[in-house]
Coordinates of C-alpha atoms and ligand atoms in Angstrom, one line a residue:
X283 CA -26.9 39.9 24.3
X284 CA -26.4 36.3 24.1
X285 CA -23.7 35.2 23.0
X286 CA -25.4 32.2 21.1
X287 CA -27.4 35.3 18.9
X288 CA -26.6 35.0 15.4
X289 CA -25.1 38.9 14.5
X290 CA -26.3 39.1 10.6
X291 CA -25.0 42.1 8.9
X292 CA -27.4 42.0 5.6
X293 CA -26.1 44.3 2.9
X294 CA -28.8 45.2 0.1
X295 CA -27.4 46.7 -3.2
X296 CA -29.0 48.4 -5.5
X297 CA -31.5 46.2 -7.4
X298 CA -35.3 45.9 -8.3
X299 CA -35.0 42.6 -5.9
X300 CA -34.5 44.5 -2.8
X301 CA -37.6 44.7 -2.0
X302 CA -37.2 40.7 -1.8
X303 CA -34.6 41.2 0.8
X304 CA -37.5 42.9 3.2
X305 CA -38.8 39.3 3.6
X306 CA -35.1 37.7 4.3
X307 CA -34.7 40.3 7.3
X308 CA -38.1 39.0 8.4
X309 CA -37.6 35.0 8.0
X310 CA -33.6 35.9 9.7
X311 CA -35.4 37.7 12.6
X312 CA -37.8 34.6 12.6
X313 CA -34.9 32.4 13.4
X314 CA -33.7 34.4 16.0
X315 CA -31.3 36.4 14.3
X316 CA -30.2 39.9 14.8
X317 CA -30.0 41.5 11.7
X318 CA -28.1 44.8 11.1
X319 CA -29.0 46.3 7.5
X320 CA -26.5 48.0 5.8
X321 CA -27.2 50.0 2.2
X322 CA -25.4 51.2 -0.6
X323 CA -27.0 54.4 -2.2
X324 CA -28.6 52.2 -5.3
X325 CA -30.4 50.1 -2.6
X326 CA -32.1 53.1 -1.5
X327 CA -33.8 54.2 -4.9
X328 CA -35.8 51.1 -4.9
X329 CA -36.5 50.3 -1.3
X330 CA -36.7 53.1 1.9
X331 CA -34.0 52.7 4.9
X332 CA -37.8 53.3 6.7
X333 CA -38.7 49.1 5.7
X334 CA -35.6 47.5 6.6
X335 CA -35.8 49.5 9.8
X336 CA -38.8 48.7 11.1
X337 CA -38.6 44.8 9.9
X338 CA -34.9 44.7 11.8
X339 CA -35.7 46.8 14.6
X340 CA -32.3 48.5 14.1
X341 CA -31.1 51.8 12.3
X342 CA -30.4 50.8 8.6
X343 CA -26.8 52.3 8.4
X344 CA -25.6 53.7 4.5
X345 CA -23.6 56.3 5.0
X346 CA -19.9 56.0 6.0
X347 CA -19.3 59.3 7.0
X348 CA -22.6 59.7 9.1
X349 CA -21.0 60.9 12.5
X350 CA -23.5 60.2 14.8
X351 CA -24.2 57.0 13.4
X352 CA -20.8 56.2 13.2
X353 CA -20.1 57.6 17.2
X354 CA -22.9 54.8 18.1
X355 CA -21.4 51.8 16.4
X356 CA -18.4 52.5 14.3
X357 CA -17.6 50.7 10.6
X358 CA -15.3 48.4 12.2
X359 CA -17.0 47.8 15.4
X360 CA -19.8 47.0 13.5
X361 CA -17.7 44.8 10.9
X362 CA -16.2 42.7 14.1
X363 CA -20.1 42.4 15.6
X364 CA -21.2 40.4 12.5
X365 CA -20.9 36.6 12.5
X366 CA -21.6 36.5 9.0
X367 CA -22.6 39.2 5.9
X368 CA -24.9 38.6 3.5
X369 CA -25.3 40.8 0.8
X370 CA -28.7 40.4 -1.5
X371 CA -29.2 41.2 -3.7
X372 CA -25.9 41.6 -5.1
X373 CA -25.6 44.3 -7.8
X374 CA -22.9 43.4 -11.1
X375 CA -20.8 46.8 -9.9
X376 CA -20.7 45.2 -6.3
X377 CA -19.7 42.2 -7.3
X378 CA -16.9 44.1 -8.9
X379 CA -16.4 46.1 -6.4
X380 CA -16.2 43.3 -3.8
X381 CA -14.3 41.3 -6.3
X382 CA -11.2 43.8 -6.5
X383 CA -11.2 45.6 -2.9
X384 CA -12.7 48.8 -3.5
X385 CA -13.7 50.4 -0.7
X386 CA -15.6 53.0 -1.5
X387 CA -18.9 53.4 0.6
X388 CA -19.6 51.5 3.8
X389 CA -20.7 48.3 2.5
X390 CA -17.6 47.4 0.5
X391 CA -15.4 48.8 3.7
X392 CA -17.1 46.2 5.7
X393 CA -16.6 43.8 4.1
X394 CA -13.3 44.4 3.8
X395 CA -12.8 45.1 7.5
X396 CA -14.5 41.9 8.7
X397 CA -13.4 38.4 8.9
X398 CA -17.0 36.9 9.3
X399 CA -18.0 34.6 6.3
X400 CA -19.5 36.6 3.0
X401 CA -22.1 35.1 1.2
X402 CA -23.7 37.1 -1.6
X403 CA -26.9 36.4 -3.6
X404 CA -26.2 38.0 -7.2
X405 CA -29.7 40.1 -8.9
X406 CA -28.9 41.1 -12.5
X407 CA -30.0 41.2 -16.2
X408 CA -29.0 37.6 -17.7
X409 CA -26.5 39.0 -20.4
X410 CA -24.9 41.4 -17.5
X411 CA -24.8 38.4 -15.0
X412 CA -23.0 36.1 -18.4
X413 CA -20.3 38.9 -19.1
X414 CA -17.3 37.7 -18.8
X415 CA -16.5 40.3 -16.5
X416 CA -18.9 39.8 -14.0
X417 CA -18.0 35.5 -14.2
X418 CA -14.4 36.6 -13.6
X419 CA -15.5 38.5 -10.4
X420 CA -18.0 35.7 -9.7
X421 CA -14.8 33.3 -9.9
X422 CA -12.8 36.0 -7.9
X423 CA -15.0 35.6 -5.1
X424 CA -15.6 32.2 -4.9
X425 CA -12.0 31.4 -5.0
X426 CA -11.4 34.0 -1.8
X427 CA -14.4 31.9 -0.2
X428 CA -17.6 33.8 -1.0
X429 CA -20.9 31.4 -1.2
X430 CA -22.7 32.5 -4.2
X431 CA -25.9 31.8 -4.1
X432 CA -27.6 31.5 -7.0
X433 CA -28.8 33.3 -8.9
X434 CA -31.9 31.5 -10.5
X435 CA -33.5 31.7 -14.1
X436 CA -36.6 33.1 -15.0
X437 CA -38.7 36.1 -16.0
X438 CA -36.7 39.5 -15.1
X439 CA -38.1 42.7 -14.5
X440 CA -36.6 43.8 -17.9
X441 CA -39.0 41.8 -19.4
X442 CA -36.3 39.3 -20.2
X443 CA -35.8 35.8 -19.4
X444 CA -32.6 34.0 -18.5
X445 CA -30.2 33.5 -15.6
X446 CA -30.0 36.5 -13.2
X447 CA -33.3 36.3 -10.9
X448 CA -32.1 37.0 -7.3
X449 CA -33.1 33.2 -5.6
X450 CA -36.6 33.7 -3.1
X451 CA -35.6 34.7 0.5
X452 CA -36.5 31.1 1.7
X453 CA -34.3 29.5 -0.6
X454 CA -31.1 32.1 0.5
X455 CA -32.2 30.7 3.8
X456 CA -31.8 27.2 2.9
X457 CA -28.7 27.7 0.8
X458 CA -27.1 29.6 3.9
X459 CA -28.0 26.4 6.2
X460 CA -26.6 23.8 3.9
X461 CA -23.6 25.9 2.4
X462 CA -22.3 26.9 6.0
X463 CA -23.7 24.2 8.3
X464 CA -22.6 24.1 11.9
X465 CA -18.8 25.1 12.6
X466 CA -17.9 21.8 13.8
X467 CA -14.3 21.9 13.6
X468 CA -14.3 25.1 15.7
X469 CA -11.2 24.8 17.8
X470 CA -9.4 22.1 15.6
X471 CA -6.3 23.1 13.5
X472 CA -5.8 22.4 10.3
X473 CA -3.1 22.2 8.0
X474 CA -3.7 22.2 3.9
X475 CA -1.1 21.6 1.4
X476 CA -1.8 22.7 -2.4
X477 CA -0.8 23.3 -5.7
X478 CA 2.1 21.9 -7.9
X479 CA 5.6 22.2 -6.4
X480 CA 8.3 23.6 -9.1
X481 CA 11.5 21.6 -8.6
X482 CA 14.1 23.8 -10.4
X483 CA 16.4 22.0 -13.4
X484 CA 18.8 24.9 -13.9
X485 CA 18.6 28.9 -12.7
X486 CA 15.8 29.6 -15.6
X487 CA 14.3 26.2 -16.0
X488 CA 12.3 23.7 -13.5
X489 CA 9.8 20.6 -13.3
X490 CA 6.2 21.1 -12.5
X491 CA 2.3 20.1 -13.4
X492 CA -0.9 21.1 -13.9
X493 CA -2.2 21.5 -11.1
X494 CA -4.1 24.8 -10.4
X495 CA -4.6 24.5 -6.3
X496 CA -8.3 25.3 -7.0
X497 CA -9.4 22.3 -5.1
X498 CA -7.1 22.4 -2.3
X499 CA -8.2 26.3 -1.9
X500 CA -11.5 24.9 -2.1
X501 CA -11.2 22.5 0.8
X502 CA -9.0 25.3 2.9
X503 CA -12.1 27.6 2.3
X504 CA -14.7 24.8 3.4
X505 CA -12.3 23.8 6.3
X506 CA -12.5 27.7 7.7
X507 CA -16.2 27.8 7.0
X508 CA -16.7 24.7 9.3
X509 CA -14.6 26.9 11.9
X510 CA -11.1 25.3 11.9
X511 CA -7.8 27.1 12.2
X512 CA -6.5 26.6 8.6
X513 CA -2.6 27.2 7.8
X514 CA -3.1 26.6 3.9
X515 CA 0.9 25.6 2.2
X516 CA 0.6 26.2 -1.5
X517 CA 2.8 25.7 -4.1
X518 CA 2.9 28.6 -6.9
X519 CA -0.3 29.1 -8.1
X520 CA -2.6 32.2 -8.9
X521 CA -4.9 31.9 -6.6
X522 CA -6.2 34.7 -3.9
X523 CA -6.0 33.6 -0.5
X524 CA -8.9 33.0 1.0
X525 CA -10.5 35.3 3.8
X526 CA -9.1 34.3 7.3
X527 CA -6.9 31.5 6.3
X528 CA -3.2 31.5 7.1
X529 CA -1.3 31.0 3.7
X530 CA 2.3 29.5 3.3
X531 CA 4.3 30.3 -0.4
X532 CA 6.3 27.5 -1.0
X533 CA 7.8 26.3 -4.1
X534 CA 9.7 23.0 -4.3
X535 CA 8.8 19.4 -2.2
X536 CA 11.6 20.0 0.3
X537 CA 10.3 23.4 0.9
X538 CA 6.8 22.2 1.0
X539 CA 7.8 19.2 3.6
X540 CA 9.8 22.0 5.8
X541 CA 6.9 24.6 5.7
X542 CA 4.5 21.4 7.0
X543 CA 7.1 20.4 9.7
X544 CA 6.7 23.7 10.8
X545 CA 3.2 24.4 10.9
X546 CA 2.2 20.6 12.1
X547 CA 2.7 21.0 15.8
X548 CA -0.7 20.7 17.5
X549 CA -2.5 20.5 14.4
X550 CA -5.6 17.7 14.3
X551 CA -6.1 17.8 10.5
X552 CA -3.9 17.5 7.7
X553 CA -5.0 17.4 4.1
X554 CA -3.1 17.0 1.3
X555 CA -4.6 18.4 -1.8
X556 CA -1.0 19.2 -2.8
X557 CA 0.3 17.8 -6.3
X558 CA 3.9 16.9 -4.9
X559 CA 6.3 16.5 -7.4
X560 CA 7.8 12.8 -7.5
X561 CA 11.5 13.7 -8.9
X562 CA 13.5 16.5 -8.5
X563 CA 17.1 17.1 -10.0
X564 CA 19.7 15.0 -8.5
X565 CA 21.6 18.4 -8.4
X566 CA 20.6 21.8 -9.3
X567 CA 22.7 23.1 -12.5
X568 CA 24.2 26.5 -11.6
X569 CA 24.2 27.8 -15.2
X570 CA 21.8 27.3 -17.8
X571 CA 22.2 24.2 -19.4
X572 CA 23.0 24.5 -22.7
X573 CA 21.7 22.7 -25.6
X574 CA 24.9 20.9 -26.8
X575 CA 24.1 17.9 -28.0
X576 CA 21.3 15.7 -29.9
X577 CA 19.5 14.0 -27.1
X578 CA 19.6 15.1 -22.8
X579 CA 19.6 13.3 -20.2
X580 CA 18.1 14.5 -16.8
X581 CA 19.7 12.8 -13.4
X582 CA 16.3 12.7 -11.5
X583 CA 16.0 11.8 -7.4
X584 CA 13.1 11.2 -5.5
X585 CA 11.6 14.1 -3.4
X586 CA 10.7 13.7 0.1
X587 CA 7.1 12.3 0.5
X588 CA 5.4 14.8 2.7
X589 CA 1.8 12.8 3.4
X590 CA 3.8 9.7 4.9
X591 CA 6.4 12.2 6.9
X592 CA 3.2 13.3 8.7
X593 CA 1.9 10.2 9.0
X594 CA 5.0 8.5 10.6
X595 CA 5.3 11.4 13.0
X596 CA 4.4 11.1 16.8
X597 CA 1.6 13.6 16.9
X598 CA 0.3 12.3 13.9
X599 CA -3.0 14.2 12.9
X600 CA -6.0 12.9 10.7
X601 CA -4.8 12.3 7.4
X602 CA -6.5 12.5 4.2
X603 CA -4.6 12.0 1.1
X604 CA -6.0 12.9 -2.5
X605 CA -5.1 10.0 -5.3
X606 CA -5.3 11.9 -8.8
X607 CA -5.1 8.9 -11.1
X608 CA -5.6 8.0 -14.9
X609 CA -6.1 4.3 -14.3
X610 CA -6.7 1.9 -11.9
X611 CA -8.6 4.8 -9.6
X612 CA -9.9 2.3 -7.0
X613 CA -6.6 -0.1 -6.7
X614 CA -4.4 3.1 -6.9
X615 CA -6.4 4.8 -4.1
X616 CA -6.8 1.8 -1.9
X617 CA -2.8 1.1 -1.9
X618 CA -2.2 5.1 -0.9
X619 CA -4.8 4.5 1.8
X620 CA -2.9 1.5 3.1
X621 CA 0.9 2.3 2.5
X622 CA 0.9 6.2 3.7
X623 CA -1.3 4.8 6.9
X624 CA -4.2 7.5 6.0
X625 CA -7.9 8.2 7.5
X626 CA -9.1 9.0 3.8
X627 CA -8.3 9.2 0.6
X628 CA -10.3 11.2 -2.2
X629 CA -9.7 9.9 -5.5
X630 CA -10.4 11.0 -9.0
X631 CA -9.7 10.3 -12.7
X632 CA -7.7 13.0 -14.1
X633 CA -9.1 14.5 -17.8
X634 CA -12.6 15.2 -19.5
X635 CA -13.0 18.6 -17.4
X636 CA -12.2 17.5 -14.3
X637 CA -9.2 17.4 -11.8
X638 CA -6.6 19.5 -12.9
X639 CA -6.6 22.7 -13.6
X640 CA -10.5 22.7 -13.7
X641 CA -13.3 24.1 -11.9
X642 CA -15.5 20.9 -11.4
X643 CA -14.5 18.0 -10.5
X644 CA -15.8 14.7 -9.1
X645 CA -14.3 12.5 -6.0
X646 CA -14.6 9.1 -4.8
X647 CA -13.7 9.2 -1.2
X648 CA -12.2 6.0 0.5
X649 CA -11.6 5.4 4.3
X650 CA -11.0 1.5 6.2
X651 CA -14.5 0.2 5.9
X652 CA -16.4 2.5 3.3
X653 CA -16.4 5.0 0.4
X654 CA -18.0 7.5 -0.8
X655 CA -19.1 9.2 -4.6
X656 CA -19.1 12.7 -4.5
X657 CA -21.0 13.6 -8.2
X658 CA -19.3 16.4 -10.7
X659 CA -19.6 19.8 -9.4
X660 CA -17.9 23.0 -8.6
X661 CA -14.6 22.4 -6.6
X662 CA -16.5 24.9 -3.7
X663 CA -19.3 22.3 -3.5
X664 CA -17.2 19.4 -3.6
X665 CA -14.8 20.8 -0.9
X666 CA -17.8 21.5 1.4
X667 CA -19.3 17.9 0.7
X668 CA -15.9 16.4 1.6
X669 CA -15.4 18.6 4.9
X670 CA -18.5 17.1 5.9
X671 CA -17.8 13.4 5.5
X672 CA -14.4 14.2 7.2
X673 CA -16.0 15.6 10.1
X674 CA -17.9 12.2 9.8
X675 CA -14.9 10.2 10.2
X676 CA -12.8 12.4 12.4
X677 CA -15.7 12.1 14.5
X678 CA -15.6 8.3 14.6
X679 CA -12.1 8.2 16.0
X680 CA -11.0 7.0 19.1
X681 CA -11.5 10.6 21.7
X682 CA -7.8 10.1 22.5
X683 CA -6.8 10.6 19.0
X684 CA -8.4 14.2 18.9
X685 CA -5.6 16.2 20.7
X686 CA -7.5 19.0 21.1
X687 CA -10.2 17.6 23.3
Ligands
C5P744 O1 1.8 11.3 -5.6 P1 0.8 10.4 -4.8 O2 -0.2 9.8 -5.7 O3 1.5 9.4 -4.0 O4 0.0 11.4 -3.9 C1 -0.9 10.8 -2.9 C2 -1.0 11.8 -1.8 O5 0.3 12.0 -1.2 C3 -1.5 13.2 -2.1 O6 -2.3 13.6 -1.0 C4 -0.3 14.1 -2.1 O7 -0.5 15.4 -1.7 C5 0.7 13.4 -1.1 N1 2.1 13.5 -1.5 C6 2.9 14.1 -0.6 N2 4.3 14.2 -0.9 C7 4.8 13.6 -2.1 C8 3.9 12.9 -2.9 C9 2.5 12.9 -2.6 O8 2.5 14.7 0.4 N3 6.0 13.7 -2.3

C-alpha cells in the first residue's frame, strides 16, 4: 500500500441520509481513496453492510465484539490505519455520544482511539438539530477540533423544512478539501499561547479579562489540521483541549512567559493569541485584604511581555502577534507589528459580538508590505483562514530562517 493512499475511515450513523453516504464512498474511491466503512447499528436499518461493501471493496465493520473481524484488523489497529474519519451522516445521539466520550459501540471507540482528524456531517430533524443540546455538543466538538460540515436547509424526510438536511456527498467532498487543505506545516513546531492570565491581588482575589481562549484554541486546532506540532499554553479557560495538541495550564504572565521559555526551543512558529495581562500586583498580599477604609489603592507593576521575549531571543521563530483594540485598530496594530519586531499581526475591534468571549469574530491581518480582511465568521473558520495566509508568509521567508529545513 502506498504510503501516499489516503486511509478514510467513513462512519455512517443511523439516518434516512445514509443512503447518501453510498455515493461519498464512491466519489472518495474516485479520488483514490481507501475507504474503510464503519456502522453503528441505526446505520444498518436504513442502508445494508452489503452496499457499502461492495462500493468500498472492504468488509463494512459494526460490531465491536466480532472476533474474527476483530483478529483481522483490530479497533485500534484499524483506528491508527485511518488518516482521517468521517462520519455522515451524523445522528443527534452521536453527536452526543462523540461530544462527551462515550464509548459504547465501535464507532464512538474509534474515534476515541484515533488521533487522525474527525470531521462529521450532521443529518437531523431541524428542531432536533436547534436543541440546545445538540448546539452544545455541536460547540463541544468544534472546540476539540471537529469540522462540522454543514448541515444544509431544506425539505426533510419528515416532511419538514428547516436546517438539518445532511449537505450532498460532492459538497462533504469540497468542504473536506477546503476545511483540511494540504498539511503544509507537517514537520514545523508550533507554539500557541491563549487565554487571559489571572495575576493574583491577595490569596482569594486576582486581576483578569474576558478573554475566553476560543480563538487561540481555534488557531491551535487549524495549526494541527495543517500538520504542525502544536504545544498550546493557555491561561484558565474552559475550553477542551483539542485532539492531538500538546496543552500547557498556566495561570499568571510570569508563568505563561516560563511555560513559553520552555517549550520555544526548536519551535518555527509562535502565535500569540494570549490576552497577557499588562499589570500585576507589585507584591502578592498574603492575607485577604480587608476592606478598611473608604477608597483602595492597588500598587500595580508591569508583567513581563512574553511576544517581544520571543522575539528578542536567538532562535527567534515566526511571530504573529494578535492586537485586540477599541480604537485606533490600524495605528495600534501597525506600532505592535513594528516595536515587538513581528511577521504578522491580526487585529480586531473588540465589542458588537466579536472578539472576546465570542464565537465569531472578524481579523484584519497585517505583515511589512500588505494586509489582509478576514470577514465575520466562526473563530474555526477564521483560524483556518489565518493558518493559511501564515503559511503564505512563512513561506516567503528567507530558507535560512526556517530551522527546520
Ligand atoms: O497587549 P498587547 O496589545 O501589547 O498584545 C499584543 C500581542 O502581544 C498579543 O499577541 C499578546 O499575546 C502579546 N503579549 C504578550 N505578553 C504581554 C502582552 C502582550 O505576549 N505581556
Amino acid at each position: 500500500m502506498s504510503a501516499s493512499v489516503r486511509h478514510i475511515l467513513l462512519g455512517v450513523t443511523g439516518g434516512i441520509a445514509a443512503y447518501k453516504s453510498a455515493e461519498l464512498v464512491r466519489r472518495l474511491k474516485e479520488q483514490g481513496a481507501e475507504v474503510q466503512v464503519v456502522m453503528t447499528q441505526g446505520a444498518r436499518k436504513f442502508v445494508t453492510e452489503l452496499t457499502f461493501q461492495a462500493l468500498s471493496g472492504k468488509a463494512v465493520r459494526s460490531d465491536i465484539w466480532d472476533h474474527s473481524a476483530e483478529a483481522a484488523m483490530g479497533h485500534i489497529e484499524l483506528a491508527r490505519w485511518a488518516h482521517e474519519v468521517i462520519i455522515a451522516p451524523a445522528s443527534a445521539d452521536f453527536i452526543a455520544r462523540l461530544a462527551h466520550g462515550m464509548a459504547d459501540d465501535l464507532l464512538t471507540t474509534m474515534c476515541l482511539a484515533t488521533k487522525a482528524p474527525i470531521s462529521i456531517a450532521p443529518a437531523m430533524n431541524h428542531v432536533m438539530w436547534n436543541h440546545p443540546a445538540t448546539q452544545t455538543n455541536i460547540n463541544i466538538l468544534k472546540q476539540r477540533g471537529v469540522q462540522v460540515l454543514g448541515p444544509a436547509e431544506g425539505d426533510q424526510a419528515c416532511g419538514e423544512t428547516g436546517l438539518g438536511r445532511m449537505l450532498e456527498p460532492a459538497q462533504i467532498i469540497q468542504a473536506l478539501d477546503n476545511g483540511r487543505g494540504p498539511p503544509v506545516f507537517a514537520g514545523v513546531k508550533a507554539v500557541v499561547t491563549a487565554g487571559p492570565t489571572r495575576e493574583k491581588l491577595d490569596p482569594v482575589r486576582f486581576i483578569t479579562n474576558r478573554s475566553s481562549g476560543k480563538m487561540g484554541f481555534a488557531v491551535a486546532s487549524a495549526l494541527r489540521d495543517a500538520g504542525a506540532d502544536v504545544v498550546l499554553i493557555s491561561g484558565p479557560v474552559t475550553l477542551p483541549t483539542p485532539q492531538n495538541v500538546t496543552r500547557v495550564n498556566v495561570e499568571s504572565a510570569a508563568q505563561m512567559l516560563h511555560a513559553v521559555q520552555q517549550h520555544i526551543h526548536d519551535t518555527q512558529l509562535f502565535i500569540a493569541t494570549a490576552a497577557v495581562s499588562d499589570y500585576c500586583a507589585a507584591k502578592i498580599a498574603d492575607e485577604k485584604i480587608k476592606k478598611s477604609s473608604e477608597s483602595l489603592q492597588l500598587q500595580l507593576a508591569r508583567t513581563p511581555d512574553i511576544l517581544a521575549a520571543v522575539s528578542a531571543s536567538e532562535q527567534r521563530p515566526f511571530l504573529v502577534g494578535f492586537a485586540a483594540e477599541t480604537e485606533n485598530v490600524e495605528r495600534n496594530a501597525l506600532g505592535k507589528l513594528t516595536a515587538k519586531r513581528l511577521d504578522m499581526i491580526a487585529a480586531n475591534k473588540v465589542g458588537e459580538g466579536l472578539a472576546f468571549d465570542c464565537d465569531d469574530n472578524a481579523l484584519t491581518v497585517y505583515w511589512h508590505g500588505g494586509k489582509q480582511e478576514l470577514c465575520k465568521c466562526s473563530k474555526q473558520d477564521l483560524a483556518r483562514q489565518l493558518v493559511q495566509l501564515i503559511n503564505e508568509r512563512y513561506c516567503s521567508q528567507p530558507k535560512s530562517n526556517k530551522e527546520s529545513e
